[in-house]
mmCIF file of C-alpha atoms in Angstrom:
data_model
loop_
_atom_site.group_PDB
_atom_site.id
_atom_site.type_symbol
_atom_site.label_atom_id
_atom_site.label_comp_id
_atom_site.label_asym_id
_atom_site.label_seq_id
_atom_site.Cartn_x
_atom_site.Cartn_y
_atom_site.Cartn_z
ATOM 1 C CA UNK E 120 94.057 111.615 94.099
ATOM 2 C CA UNK E 121 92.352 109.230 96.468
ATOM 3 C CA UNK E 122 92.677 105.465 96.636
ATOM 4 C CA UNK E 123 91.403 102.676 98.846
ATOM 5 C CA UNK E 124 92.978 99.281 99.430
ATOM 6 C CA UNK E 125 91.082 96.496 101.083
ATOM 7 C CA UNK E 126 93.744 94.122 102.278
ATOM 8 C CA UNK E 127 91.718 90.911 102.285
ATOM 9 C CA UNK E 128 89.620 89.766 99.348
ATOM 10 C CA UNK E 129 87.972 86.983 101.352
ATOM 11 C CA UNK E 130 87.487 86.492 105.088
ATOM 12 C CA UNK E 131 85.955 83.242 106.323
ATOM 13 C CA UNK E 132 84.906 83.136 109.959
ATOM 14 C CA UNK E 133 82.780 80.984 112.209
ATOM 15 C CA UNK E 134 79.507 82.218 113.641
ATOM 16 C CA UNK E 135 79.829 84.202 116.908
ATOM 17 C CA UNK E 136 83.561 84.800 116.316
ATOM 18 C CA UNK E 137 84.974 88.340 116.053
ATOM 19 C CA UNK E 138 85.968 89.727 112.682
ATOM 20 C CA UNK E 139 88.087 92.574 111.317
ATOM 21 C CA UNK E 140 87.976 93.750 107.712
ATOM 22 C CA UNK E 141 90.964 95.895 106.852
ATOM 23 C CA UNK E 142 90.988 99.075 104.800
ATOM 24 C CA UNK E 143 93.854 101.469 104.034
ATOM 25 C CA UNK E 144 93.380 104.735 102.196
ATOM 26 C CA UNK E 145 95.401 107.499 100.644
ATOM 27 C CA UNK E 146 94.183 111.015 100.182
ATOM 28 C CA UNK E 147 95.736 114.391 99.609
ATOM 29 C CA UNK E 148 92.852 116.218 101.258
ATOM 30 C CA UNK E 149 90.581 115.807 104.257
ATOM 31 C CA UNK E 150 89.118 112.333 104.351
ATOM 32 C CA UNK E 151 85.559 111.231 104.641
ATOM 33 C CA UNK E 152 85.478 107.462 104.997
ATOM 34 C CA UNK E 153 82.604 105.057 104.604
ATOM 35 C CA UNK E 154 81.871 101.349 104.905
ATOM 36 C CA UNK E 155 79.092 99.816 102.820
ATOM 37 C CA UNK E 156 77.606 96.326 102.736
ATOM 38 C CA UNK E 157 76.248 94.639 99.625
ATOM 39 C CA UNK E 158 74.057 91.563 99.860
ATOM 40 C CA UNK E 159 73.672 89.337 96.769
ATOM 41 C CA UNK E 160 71.785 90.987 93.923
ATOM 42 C CA UNK E 161 71.303 94.199 95.882
ATOM 43 C CA UNK E 162 72.731 97.689 95.956
ATOM 44 C CA UNK E 163 74.988 99.172 98.604
ATOM 45 C CA UNK E 164 73.822 99.946 102.130
ATOM 46 C CA UNK E 165 75.718 102.328 104.398
ATOM 47 C CA UNK E 166 77.111 100.694 107.547
ATOM 48 C CA UNK E 167 78.925 103.689 109.029
ATOM 49 C CA UNK E 168 80.927 106.779 108.175
ATOM 50 C CA UNK E 169 83.791 108.782 109.634
ATOM 51 C CA UNK E 170 83.569 112.535 109.271
ATOM 52 C CA UNK E 171 85.581 114.031 112.133
ATOM 53 C CA UNK E 172 85.846 113.884 115.907
ATOM 54 C CA UNK E 173 85.955 110.541 117.693
ATOM 55 C CA UNK E 174 88.105 107.985 115.904
ATOM 56 C CA UNK E 175 85.795 105.132 116.913
ATOM 57 C CA UNK E 176 82.653 105.091 114.830
ATOM 58 C CA UNK E 177 79.646 102.923 115.563
ATOM 59 C CA UNK E 178 77.330 101.785 112.806
ATOM 60 C CA UNK E 179 74.359 99.573 112.172
ATOM 61 C CA UNK E 180 74.112 95.843 112.841
ATOM 62 C CA UNK E 181 76.733 95.974 115.615
ATOM 63 C CA UNK E 182 79.616 97.054 113.376
ATOM 64 C CA UNK E 183 82.184 99.660 114.343
ATOM 65 C CA UNK E 184 85.304 101.079 112.725
ATOM 66 C CA UNK E 185 88.376 102.867 113.967
ATOM 67 C CA UNK E 186 89.990 105.715 112.075
ATOM 68 C CA UNK E 187 93.780 105.783 112.404
ATOM 69 C CA UNK E 188 95.313 108.809 110.726
ATOM 70 C CA UNK E 189 98.945 107.844 111.315
ATOM 71 C CA UNK E 190 98.410 104.437 109.736
ATOM 72 C CA UNK E 191 95.907 105.732 107.157
ATOM 73 C CA UNK E 192 93.561 102.920 108.072
ATOM 74 C CA UNK E 193 89.843 102.530 108.698
ATOM 75 C CA UNK E 194 89.311 98.923 109.765
ATOM 76 C CA UNK E 195 85.824 97.509 110.294
ATOM 77 C CA UNK E 196 85.129 95.252 113.264
ATOM 78 C CA UNK E 197 82.339 93.245 114.819
ATOM 79 C CA UNK E 198 82.766 91.370 118.108
ATOM 80 C CA UNK E 199 80.413 88.506 117.216
ATOM 81 C CA UNK E 200 79.213 87.753 113.696
ATOM 82 C CA UNK E 201 76.028 86.067 112.537
ATOM 83 C CA UNK E 202 75.254 83.995 109.482
ATOM 84 C CA UNK E 203 73.250 86.950 108.178
ATOM 85 C CA UNK E 204 76.437 89.068 108.053
ATOM 86 C CA UNK E 205 77.626 87.045 105.052
ATOM 87 C CA UNK E 206 77.995 89.665 102.310
ATOM 88 C CA UNK E 207 80.430 91.837 100.375
ATOM 89 C CA UNK E 208 81.868 94.806 102.268
ATOM 90 C CA UNK E 209 83.267 97.922 100.629
ATOM 91 C CA UNK E 210 85.403 100.683 102.062
ATOM 92 C CA UNK E 211 85.129 104.062 100.324
ATOM 93 C CA UNK E 212 86.535 107.579 100.520
ATOM 94 C CA UNK E 213 84.618 110.673 99.424
ATOM 95 C CA UNK E 214 86.125 113.685 97.768
ATOM 96 C CA UNK E 215 82.785 115.302 97.189
ATOM 97 C CA UNK E 216 79.189 114.339 97.777
ATOM 98 C CA UNK E 217 78.244 111.664 95.301
ATOM 99 C CA UNK E 218 81.770 110.932 94.098
ATOM 100 C CA UNK E 219 83.220 108.023 96.026
ATOM 101 C CA UNK E 220 86.334 105.963 95.438
ATOM 102 C CA UNK E 221 85.747 102.352 96.475
ATOM 103 C CA UNK E 222 88.023 99.473 97.336
ATOM 104 C CA UNK E 223 87.624 96.160 95.558
ATOM 105 C CA UNK E 224 85.645 94.676 98.410
ATOM 106 C CA UNK E 225 86.004 91.940 101.008
ATOM 107 C CA UNK E 226 83.781 88.886 100.910
ATOM 108 C CA UNK E 227 82.823 87.944 104.452
ATOM 109 C CA UNK E 228 81.599 84.365 104.772
ATOM 110 C CA UNK E 229 80.207 83.334 108.146
ATOM 111 C CA UNK E 230 80.126 79.597 108.673
ATOM 112 C CA UNK E 231 77.936 77.752 111.204
ATOM 113 C CA UNK O 231 58.578 106.416 100.896
ATOM 114 C CA UNK O 232 60.005 104.853 97.775
ATOM 115 C CA UNK O 233 63.733 104.335 97.679
ATOM 116 C CA UNK O 234 65.938 104.638 94.642
ATOM 117 C CA UNK O 235 64.340 102.917 91.660
ATOM 118 C CA UNK O 236 66.359 101.580 88.748
ATOM 119 C CA UNK O 237 65.050 99.989 85.567
ATOM 120 C CA UNK O 238 65.363 97.532 84.062
ATOM 121 C CA UNK O 239 66.788 95.134 86.640
ATOM 122 C CA UNK O 240 68.419 92.899 84.042
ATOM 123 C CA UNK O 241 69.329 93.466 80.420
ATOM 124 C CA UNK O 242 71.072 91.476 77.703
ATOM 125 C CA UNK O 243 72.495 93.309 74.688
ATOM 126 C CA UNK O 244 74.665 92.434 71.716
ATOM 127 C CA UNK O 245 78.052 94.002 71.016
ATOM 128 C CA UNK O 246 77.702 97.244 69.120
ATOM 129 C CA UNK O 247 74.196 97.987 70.367
ATOM 130 C CA UNK O 248 73.148 100.932 72.485
ATOM 131 C CA UNK O 249 71.518 100.800 75.923
ATOM 132 C CA UNK O 250 69.643 103.222 78.173
ATOM 133 C CA UNK O 251 69.408 102.698 81.916
ATOM 134 C CA UNK O 252 67.019 104.663 84.116
ATOM 135 C CA UNK O 253 67.062 105.886 87.694
ATOM 136 C CA UNK O 254 64.487 107.641 89.861
ATOM 137 C CA UNK O 255 65.998 109.193 93.003
ATOM 138 C CA UNK O 256 64.397 109.472 96.402
ATOM 139 C CA UNK O 257 61.704 112.126 96.528
ATOM 140 C CA UNK O 258 63.284 115.469 97.414
ATOM 141 C CA UNK O 259 66.781 114.419 96.320
ATOM 142 C CA UNK O 260 68.263 116.548 93.579
ATOM 143 C CA UNK O 261 71.496 114.724 92.786
ATOM 144 C CA UNK O 262 72.163 111.430 91.056
ATOM 145 C CA UNK O 263 75.453 109.605 90.622
ATOM 146 C CA UNK O 264 76.147 106.604 88.401
ATOM 147 C CA UNK O 265 78.629 103.825 89.117
ATOM 148 C CA UNK O 266 79.830 100.778 87.186
ATOM 149 C CA UNK O 267 80.588 97.649 89.208
ATOM 150 C CA UNK O 268 82.390 94.938 87.274
ATOM 151 C CA UNK O 269 82.231 91.469 88.804
ATOM 152 C CA UNK O 270 84.806 91.102 91.546
ATOM 153 C CA UNK O 271 85.566 94.817 91.795
ATOM 154 C CA UNK O 272 84.278 97.822 93.667
ATOM 155 C CA UNK O 273 81.989 100.395 92.055
ATOM 156 C CA UNK O 274 83.669 102.965 89.817
ATOM 157 C CA UNK O 275 82.319 106.489 89.505
ATOM 158 C CA UNK O 276 80.950 107.386 86.056
ATOM 159 C CA UNK O 277 78.900 110.598 86.392
ATOM 160 C CA UNK O 278 77.263 112.915 88.854
ATOM 161 C CA UNK O 279 74.354 115.225 88.064
ATOM 162 C CA UNK O 280 72.840 117.948 90.207
ATOM 163 C CA UNK O 281 69.963 120.164 89.164
ATOM 164 C CA UNK O 282 70.233 118.794 85.611
ATOM 165 C CA UNK O 283 73.882 119.787 85.259
ATOM 166 C CA UNK O 284 76.874 117.468 85.096
ATOM 167 C CA UNK O 285 78.968 117.971 88.219
ATOM 168 C CA UNK O 286 81.559 115.263 87.771
ATOM 169 C CA UNK O 287 82.769 112.656 85.348
ATOM 170 C CA UNK O 288 84.933 109.614 85.924
ATOM 171 C CA UNK O 289 87.487 108.057 83.607
ATOM 172 C CA UNK O 290 85.078 106.551 81.096
ATOM 173 C CA UNK O 291 85.048 106.874 77.285
ATOM 174 C CA UNK O 292 82.709 109.172 75.403
ATOM 175 C CA UNK O 293 80.495 106.192 74.603
ATOM 176 C CA UNK O 294 79.061 106.802 78.061
ATOM 177 C CA UNK O 295 76.679 109.727 78.473
ATOM 178 C CA UNK O 296 73.955 110.720 80.901
ATOM 179 C CA UNK O 297 71.353 113.337 81.571
ATOM 180 C CA UNK O 298 69.040 114.445 84.335
ATOM 181 C CA UNK O 299 65.460 115.534 83.827
ATOM 182 C CA UNK O 300 63.457 118.321 85.540
ATOM 183 C CA UNK O 301 61.930 115.732 87.901
ATOM 184 C CA UNK O 302 65.518 114.745 88.872
ATOM 185 C CA UNK O 303 65.305 111.289 87.332
ATOM 186 C CA UNK O 304 68.287 110.307 85.228
ATOM 187 C CA UNK O 305 69.295 108.186 82.267
ATOM 188 C CA UNK O 306 72.655 106.602 81.531
ATOM 189 C CA UNK O 307 73.355 105.818 77.880
ATOM 190 C CA UNK O 308 76.083 103.575 76.568
ATOM 191 C CA UNK O 309 76.749 103.396 72.823
ATOM 192 C CA UNK O 310 78.652 100.805 70.792
ATOM 193 C CA UNK O 311 78.581 98.255 73.592
ATOM 194 C CA UNK O 312 81.659 96.163 74.267
ATOM 195 C CA UNK O 313 81.890 92.869 76.133
ATOM 196 C CA UNK O 314 83.758 94.745 78.858
ATOM 197 C CA UNK O 315 80.720 96.910 79.535
ATOM 198 C CA UNK O 316 79.054 93.924 81.184
ATOM 199 C CA UNK O 317 78.554 94.997 84.784
ATOM 200 C CA UNK O 318 76.141 96.041 87.490
ATOM 201 C CA UNK O 319 75.265 99.702 87.031
ATOM 202 C CA UNK O 320 74.369 101.448 90.255
ATOM 203 C CA UNK O 321 72.533 104.698 90.733
ATOM 204 C CA UNK O 322 73.026 106.737 93.902
ATOM 205 C CA UNK O 323 70.592 109.361 95.128
ATOM 206 C CA UNK O 324 71.712 112.348 97.210
ATOM 207 C CA UNK O 325 69.831 115.362 98.554
ATOM 208 C CA UNK O 326 72.540 117.769 97.401
ATOM 209 C CA UNK O 327 76.106 117.940 96.219
ATOM 210 C CA UNK O 328 79.284 119.618 97.480
ATOM 211 C CA UNK O 329 79.470 118.259 101.027
ATOM 212 C CA UNK O 330 81.530 115.030 101.250
ATOM 213 C CA UNK O 331 79.638 114.151 104.439
ATOM 214 C CA UNK O 332 76.459 113.580 102.486
ATOM 215 C CA UNK O 333 75.189 110.016 102.523
ATOM 216 C CA UNK O 334 74.400 108.413 99.182
ATOM 217 C CA UNK O 335 71.462 106.025 98.882
ATOM 218 C CA UNK O 336 71.941 103.297 96.287
ATOM 219 C CA UNK O 337 69.447 101.518 94.099
ATOM 220 C CA UNK O 338 69.573 97.773 93.499
ATOM 221 C CA UNK O 339 71.246 98.265 90.162
ATOM 222 C CA UNK O 340 70.801 97.166 86.577
ATOM 223 C CA UNK O 341 72.687 94.036 85.575
ATOM 224 C CA UNK O 342 73.871 94.525 81.971
ATOM 225 C CA UNK O 343 75.212 91.549 80.050
ATOM 226 C CA UNK O 344 76.794 92.155 76.649
ATOM 227 C CA UNK O 345 77.084 89.088 74.415
#
């Protein structure tokens, strides 16, 4: 069985500061990891995904994530955040196309 | 190109009633997945359909059912509504199934409130 734990439910940060949103996973099979963003009253939008190969994955909007197999982590980072990055962020693991297990989300609030 | 379309956007129902939610996937996509997102939690997988056949089911009671039509659109039905069914219901569109690499494209969801 797969599970995802997002270690921080809320992360407040000032504009232009760096941010890290933490995600740990457990899986008994090969992992396919994803980060999604959800803006208020909207669906989920894919930020980036790890499939195989390089452990550093670059996504949209300046986000990147690092896959760490030994620590079973897939933390999301951005060197300088903007007000517009305020949203809910979800880490997910896929066992099959269309069947994802999500974490409970991290609310990122960027303050001016 | 149209994205994933869900209807209605908002819905209020009374306990014990039945509800039908609808989803139209991206043109050319043959698979639809449904998720329930309760306030403050991540989405939970309910069903996946591919080529009109159920390909996966999450840990939900039999009150939840779904189907996929020849045009690949899908309906999610929930009978005997409970207060706990209040949630955002998300539909995800995929071109195919089987490959965990495949990106899912989500609709904006249907907000169901049970009173």
